[in-house]
Short mmCIF file of C-alpha atoms and ligand atoms in Angstrom, two decimals:
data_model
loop_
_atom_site.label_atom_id
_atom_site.label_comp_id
_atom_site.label_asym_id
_atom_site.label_seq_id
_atom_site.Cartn_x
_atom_site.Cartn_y
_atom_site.Cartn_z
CA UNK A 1 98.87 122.45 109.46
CA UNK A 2 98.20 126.19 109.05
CA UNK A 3 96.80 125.24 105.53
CA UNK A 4 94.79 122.84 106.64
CA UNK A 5 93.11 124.35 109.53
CA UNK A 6 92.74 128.08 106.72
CA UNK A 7 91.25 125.71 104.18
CA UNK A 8 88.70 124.04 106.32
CA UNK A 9 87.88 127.46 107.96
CA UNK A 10 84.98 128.09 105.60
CA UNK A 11 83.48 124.62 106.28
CA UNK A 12 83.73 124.97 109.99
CA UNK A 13 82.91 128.36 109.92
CA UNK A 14 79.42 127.67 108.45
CA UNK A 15 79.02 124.45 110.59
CA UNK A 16 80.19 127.24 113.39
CA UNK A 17 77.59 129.69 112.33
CA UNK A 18 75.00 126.99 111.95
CA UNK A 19 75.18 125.28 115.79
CA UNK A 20 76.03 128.45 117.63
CA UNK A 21 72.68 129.32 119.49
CA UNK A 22 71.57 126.64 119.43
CA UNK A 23 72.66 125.42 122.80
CA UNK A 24 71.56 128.51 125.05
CA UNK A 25 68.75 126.46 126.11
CA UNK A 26 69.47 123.73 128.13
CA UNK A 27 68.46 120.08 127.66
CA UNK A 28 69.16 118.15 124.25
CA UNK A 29 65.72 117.43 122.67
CA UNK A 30 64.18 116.28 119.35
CA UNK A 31 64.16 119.91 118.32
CA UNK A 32 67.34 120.38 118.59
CA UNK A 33 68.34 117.69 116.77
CA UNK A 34 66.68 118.47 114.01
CA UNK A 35 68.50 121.64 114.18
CA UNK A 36 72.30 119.81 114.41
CA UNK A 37 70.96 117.31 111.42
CA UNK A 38 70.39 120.68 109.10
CA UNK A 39 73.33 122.32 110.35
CA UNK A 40 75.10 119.42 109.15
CA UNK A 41 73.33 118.95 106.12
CA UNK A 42 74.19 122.95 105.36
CA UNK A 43 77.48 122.20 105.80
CA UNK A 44 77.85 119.54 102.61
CA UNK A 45 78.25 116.25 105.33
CA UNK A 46 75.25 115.04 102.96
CA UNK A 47 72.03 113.63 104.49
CA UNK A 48 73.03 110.22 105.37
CA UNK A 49 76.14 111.00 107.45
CA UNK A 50 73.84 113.82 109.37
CA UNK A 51 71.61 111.71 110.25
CA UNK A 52 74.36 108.82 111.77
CA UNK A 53 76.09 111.96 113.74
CA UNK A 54 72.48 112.86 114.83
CA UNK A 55 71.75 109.46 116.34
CA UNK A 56 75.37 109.16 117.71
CA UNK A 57 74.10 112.68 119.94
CA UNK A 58 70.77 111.59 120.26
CA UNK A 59 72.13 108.01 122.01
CA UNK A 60 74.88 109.64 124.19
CA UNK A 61 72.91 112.82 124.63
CA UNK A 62 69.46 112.88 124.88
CA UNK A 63 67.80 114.42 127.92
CA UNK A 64 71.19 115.71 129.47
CA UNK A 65 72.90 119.50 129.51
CA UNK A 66 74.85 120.03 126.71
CA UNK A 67 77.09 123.15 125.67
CA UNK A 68 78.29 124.07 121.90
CA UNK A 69 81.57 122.72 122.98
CA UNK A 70 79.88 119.25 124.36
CA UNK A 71 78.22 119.06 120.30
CA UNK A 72 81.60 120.26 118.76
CA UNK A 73 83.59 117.46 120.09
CA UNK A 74 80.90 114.95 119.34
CA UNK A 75 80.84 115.91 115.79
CA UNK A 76 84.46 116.00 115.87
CA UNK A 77 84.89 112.58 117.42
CA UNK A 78 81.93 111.14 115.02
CA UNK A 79 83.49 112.55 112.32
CA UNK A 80 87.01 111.02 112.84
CA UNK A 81 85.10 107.60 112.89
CA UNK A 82 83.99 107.90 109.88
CA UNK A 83 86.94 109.02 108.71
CA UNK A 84 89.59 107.08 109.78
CA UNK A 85 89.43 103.66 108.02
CA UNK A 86 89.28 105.41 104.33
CA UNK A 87 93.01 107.54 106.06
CA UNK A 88 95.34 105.10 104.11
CA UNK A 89 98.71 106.55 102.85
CA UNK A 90 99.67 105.74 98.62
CA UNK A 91 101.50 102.30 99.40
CA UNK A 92 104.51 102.28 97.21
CA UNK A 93 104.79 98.05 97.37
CA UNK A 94 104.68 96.90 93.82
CA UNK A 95 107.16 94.10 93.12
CA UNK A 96 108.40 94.24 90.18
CA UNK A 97 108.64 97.73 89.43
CA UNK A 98 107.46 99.47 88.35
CA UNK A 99 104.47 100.68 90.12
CA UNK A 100 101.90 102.07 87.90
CA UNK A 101 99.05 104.68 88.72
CA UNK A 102 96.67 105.87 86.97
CA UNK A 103 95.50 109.13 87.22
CA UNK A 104 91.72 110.21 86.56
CA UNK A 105 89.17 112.81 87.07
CA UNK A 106 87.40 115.44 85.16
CA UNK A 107 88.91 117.81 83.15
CA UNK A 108 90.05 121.06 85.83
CA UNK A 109 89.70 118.78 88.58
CA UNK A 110 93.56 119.39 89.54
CA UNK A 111 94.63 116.11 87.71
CA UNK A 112 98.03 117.40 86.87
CA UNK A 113 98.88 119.84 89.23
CA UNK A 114 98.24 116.29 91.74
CA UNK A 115 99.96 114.25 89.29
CA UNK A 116 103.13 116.81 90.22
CA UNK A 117 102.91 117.10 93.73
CA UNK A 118 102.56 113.37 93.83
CA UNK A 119 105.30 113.07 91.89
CA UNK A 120 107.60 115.52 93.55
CA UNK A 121 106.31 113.80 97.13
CA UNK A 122 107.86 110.74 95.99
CA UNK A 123 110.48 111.74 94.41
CA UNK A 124 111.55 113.75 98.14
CA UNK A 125 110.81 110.11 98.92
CA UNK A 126 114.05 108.87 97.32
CA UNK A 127 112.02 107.20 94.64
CA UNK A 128 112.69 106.96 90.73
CA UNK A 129 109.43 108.75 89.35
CA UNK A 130 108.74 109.11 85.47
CA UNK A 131 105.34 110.71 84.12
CA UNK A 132 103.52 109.65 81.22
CA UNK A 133 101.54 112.29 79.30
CA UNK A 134 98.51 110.21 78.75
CA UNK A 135 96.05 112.82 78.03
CA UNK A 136 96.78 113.14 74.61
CA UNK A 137 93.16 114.44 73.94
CA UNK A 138 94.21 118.19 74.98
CA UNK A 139 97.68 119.43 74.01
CA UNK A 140 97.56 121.89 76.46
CA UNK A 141 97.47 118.90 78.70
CA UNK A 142 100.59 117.48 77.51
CA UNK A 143 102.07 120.91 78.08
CA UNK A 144 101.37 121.58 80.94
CA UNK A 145 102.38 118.38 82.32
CA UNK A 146 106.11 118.64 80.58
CA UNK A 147 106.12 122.25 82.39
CA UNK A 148 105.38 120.48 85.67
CA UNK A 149 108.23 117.59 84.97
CA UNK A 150 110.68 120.15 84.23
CA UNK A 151 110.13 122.40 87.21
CA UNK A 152 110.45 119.27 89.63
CA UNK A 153 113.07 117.19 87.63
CA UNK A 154 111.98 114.12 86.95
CA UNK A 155 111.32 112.30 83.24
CA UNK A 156 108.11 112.35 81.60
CA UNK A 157 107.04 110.52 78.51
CA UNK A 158 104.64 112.54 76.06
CA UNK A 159 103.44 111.77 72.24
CA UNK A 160 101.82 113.65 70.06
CA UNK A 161 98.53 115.34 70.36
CA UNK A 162 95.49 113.15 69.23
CA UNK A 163 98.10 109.87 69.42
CA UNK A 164 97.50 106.42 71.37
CA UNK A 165 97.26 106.81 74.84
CA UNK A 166 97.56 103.18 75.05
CA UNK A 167 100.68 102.60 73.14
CA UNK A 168 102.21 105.69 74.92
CA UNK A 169 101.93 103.92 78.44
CA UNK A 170 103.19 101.18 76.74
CA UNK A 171 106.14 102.90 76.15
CA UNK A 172 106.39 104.40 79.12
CA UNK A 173 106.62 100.56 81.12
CA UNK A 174 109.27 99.58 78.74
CA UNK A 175 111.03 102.95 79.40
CA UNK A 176 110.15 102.75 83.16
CA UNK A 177 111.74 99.09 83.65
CA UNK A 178 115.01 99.96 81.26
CA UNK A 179 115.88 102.69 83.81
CA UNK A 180 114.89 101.36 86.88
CA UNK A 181 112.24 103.46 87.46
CA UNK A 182 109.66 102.66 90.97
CA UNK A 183 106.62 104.71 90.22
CA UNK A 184 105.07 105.16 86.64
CA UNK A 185 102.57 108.10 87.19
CA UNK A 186 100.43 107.78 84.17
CA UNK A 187 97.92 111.22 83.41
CA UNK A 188 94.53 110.16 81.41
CA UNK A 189 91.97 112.14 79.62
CA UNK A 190 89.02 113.54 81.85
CA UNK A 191 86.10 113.41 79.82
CA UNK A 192 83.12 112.59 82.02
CA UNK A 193 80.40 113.87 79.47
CA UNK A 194 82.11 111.25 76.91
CA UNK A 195 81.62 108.26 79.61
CA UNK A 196 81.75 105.59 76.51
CA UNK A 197 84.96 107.11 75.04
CA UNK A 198 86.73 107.04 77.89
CA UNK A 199 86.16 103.98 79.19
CA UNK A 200 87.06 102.28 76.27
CA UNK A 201 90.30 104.22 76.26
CA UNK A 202 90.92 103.22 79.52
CA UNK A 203 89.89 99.90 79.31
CA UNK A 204 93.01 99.52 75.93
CA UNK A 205 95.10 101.26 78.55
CA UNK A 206 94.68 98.39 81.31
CA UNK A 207 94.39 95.63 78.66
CA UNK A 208 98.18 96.88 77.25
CA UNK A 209 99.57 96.81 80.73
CA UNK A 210 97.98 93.77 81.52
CA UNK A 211 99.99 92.17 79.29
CA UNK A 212 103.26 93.69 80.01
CA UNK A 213 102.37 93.05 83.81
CA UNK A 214 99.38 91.04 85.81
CA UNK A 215 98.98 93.51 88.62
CA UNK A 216 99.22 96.63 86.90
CA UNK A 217 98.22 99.13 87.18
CA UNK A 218 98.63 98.89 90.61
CA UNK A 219 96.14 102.08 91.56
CA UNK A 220 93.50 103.89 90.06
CA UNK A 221 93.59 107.31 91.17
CA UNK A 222 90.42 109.46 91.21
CA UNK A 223 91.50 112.96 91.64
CA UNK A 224 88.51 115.35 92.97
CA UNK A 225 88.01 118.96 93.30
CA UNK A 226 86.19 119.44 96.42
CA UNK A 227 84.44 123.27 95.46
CA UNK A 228 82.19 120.78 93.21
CA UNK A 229 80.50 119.97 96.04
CA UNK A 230 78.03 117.00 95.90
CA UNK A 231 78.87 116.69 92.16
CA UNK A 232 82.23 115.49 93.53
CA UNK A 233 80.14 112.35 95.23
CA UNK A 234 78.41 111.52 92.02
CA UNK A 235 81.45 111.52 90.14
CA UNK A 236 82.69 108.96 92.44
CA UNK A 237 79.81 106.80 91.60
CA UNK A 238 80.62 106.70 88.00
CA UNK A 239 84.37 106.63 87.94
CA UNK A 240 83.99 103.25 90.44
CA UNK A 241 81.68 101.89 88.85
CA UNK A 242 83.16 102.35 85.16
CA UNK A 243 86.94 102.81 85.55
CA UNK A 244 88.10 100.72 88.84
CA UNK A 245 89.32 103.16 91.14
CA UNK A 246 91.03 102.53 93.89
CA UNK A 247 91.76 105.61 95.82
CA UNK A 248 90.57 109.47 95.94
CA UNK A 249 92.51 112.55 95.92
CA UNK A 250 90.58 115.58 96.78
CA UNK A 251 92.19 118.95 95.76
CA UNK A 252 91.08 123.15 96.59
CA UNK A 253 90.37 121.58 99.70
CA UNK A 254 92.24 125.26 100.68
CA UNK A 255 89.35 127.42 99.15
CA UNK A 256 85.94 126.29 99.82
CA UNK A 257 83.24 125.94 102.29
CA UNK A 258 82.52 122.19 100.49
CA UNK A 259 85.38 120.20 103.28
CA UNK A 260 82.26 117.79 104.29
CA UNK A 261 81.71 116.53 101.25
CA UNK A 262 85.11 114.38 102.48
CA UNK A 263 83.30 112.88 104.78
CA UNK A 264 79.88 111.98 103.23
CA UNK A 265 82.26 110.43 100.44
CA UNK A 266 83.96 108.32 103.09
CA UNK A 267 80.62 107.22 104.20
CA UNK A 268 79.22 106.24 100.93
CA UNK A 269 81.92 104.73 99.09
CA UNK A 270 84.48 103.90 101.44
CA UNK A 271 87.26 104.02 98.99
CA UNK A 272 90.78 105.37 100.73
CA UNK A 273 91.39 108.58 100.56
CA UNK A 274 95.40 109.28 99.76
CA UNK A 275 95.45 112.84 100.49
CA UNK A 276 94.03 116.02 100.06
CA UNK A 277 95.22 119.08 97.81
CA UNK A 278 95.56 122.67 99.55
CA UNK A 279 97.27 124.68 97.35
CA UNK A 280 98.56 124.86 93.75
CA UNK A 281 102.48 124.99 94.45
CA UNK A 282 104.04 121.62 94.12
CA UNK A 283 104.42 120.91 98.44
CA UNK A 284 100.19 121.03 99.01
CA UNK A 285 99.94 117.59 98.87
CA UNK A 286 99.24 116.46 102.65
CA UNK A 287 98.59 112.92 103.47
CA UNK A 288 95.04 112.60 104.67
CA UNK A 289 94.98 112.54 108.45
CA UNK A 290 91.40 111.97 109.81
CA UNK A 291 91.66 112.98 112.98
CA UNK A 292 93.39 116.53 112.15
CA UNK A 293 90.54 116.72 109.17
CA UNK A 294 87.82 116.31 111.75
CA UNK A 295 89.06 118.76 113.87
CA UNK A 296 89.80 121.07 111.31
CA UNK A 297 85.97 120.45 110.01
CA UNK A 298 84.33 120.99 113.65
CA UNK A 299 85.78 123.86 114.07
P1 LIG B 1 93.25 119.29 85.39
O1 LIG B 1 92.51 119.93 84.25
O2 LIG B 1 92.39 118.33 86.14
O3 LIG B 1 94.54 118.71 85.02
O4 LIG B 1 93.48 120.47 86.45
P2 LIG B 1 94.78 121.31 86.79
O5 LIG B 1 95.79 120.49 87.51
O6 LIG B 1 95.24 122.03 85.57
O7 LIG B 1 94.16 122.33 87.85
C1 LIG B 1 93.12 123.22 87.53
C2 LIG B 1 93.31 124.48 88.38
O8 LIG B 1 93.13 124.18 89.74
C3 LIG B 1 94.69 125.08 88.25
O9 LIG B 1 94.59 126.47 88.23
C4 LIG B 1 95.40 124.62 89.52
O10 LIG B 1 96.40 125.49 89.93
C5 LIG B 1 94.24 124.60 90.51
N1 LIG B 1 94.46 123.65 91.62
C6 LIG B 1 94.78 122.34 91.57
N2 LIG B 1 94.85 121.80 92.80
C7 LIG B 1 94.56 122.80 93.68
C8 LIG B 1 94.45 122.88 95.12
O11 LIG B 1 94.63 121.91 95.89
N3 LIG B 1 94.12 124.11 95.62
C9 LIG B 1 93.91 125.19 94.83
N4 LIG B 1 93.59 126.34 95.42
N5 LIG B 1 93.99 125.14 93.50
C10 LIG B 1 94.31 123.97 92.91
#
């Protein structure tokens, strides 16, 4: 909670910064509207999610008294809307298990350091979780990740550097099903700037566990670092468009004054967002709780 509320302080502080003053005067009028769009806009909500807020004040608003508490909980409130029908927890439902995700995003995104806290979530969870090393473009992925399985005790399948990421996940359903295993977390190689590459790797990946099972894998995760900014919303674009995810994880959300961008990527895409990263120890995964979020973002 704590976390949360420090994280978002830099968004909300600038949001803060941006409407204070502006309601000395007295009446709501088209000036100052234009002044609550830009503070918006400033504060990464992106243009199209300003302007909805805007009209949301402008309809309940215009013409009456208004204080910089009055516009706080409006924002607040409008934000929560927004936010609330992308708020769905990771379902863990798949019958048979395994349950497979897949893990994506671009390379320092906080891929594995999510893939960990996920894992360790679930595991607290009383569920049987085994990793697959799938980014076996970047030893120092693999690494890392084995470092990460270690420290929170679960099994983890890697291969060598430069091998088949396909037949390793392979492996790692055959492996997950002999042991009883409920959640396959499966890491894959972030290479945005090599879109063909990937999705071709990706695409082997799905058609392998296709075969082994119809409705795997069972969610796409597209894992987000929020201090990108607006590049985070583009990325979305392409990773849904290209690579069929399903839900968003948005990490550093504990460092930067970029929190909006949550919202204006709930507005645009829709897609549900699992939870939100706020630290880089292995318990700042928090489930994604709008209203808290909105609050948080408000100020
Ligand atoms: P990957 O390249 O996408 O696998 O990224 P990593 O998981 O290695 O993370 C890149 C860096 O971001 C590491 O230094 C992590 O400790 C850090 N990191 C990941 N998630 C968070 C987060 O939620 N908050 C903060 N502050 N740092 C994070």
């Amino acid at each position: 909670q704590d976390k949360l509320f420090g994280g978002f302080r830099r968004t909300s502080d600038r949001l803060a910064q941006n409407l204070t003053g502006l309601f000395t005067a007295t009446e709501l009028d088209d000036e100052k509207l234009d002044e609550i769009e830009e503070a918006l806009i400033a504060s990464d909500l992106g243009p199209a999610t300003a302007a909805r807020i805007r009209a949301r004040i402008d309809a309940f608003r215009y013409d009456r008294k208004v204080t910089e508490d009055d516009i706080r909980r409006i924002v607040a409130n409008e934000i929560e809307t927004i936010l609330a029908p992308v708020a769905k927890p990771l379902e863990i439902e798949a019958f048979p298990r395994p349950q497979v995700i897949l893990v994506i995003g671009v390379n320092g995104s906080g891929k594995t350091t999510t893939i960990a806290k996920l894992a360790h979530l679930l595991k607290e969870q009383d569920y049987n979780v085994m990793l697959v090393a799938g980014d076996t473009f970047r030893a120092a992925a693999i690494g890392q990740l084995k470092v990460w399985a270690e420290r929170i005790d679960v099994p983890i399948i890697t291969g060598a550097e430069g091998g088949d990421a396909a037949s390793l996940v392979f492996e790692g359903v055959k492996q997950g099903v002999a042991s009883g295993i409920d959640v396959l977390i499966v890491d894959t190689a972030g290479r945005l700037q090599n879109k063909a590459g990937l999705m071709d790797e990706l695409a082997k990946i799905r058609r392998v566990l296709g075969r082994l099972n119809p409705a795997a894998p069972h969610d796409v995760l597209l894992v987000l670092d929020a201090t990108t900014g607006q590049n985070a919303l583009s990325q979305i674009g392409i990773f849904k468009e290209t690579a069929g995810v399903t839900g968003l994880v948005m990490t550093k959300l504990d460092g930067t004054a970029k929190g909006g961008v949550l919202v204006a990527a709930a507005e645009q895409f829709g897609l549900p967002v699992h939870a939100i990263g706020l630290g880089e120890g292995v318990d700042d995964l928090k489930p994604f709780d709008a209203g808290e979020v909105a609050r948080a973002i408000a100020g």
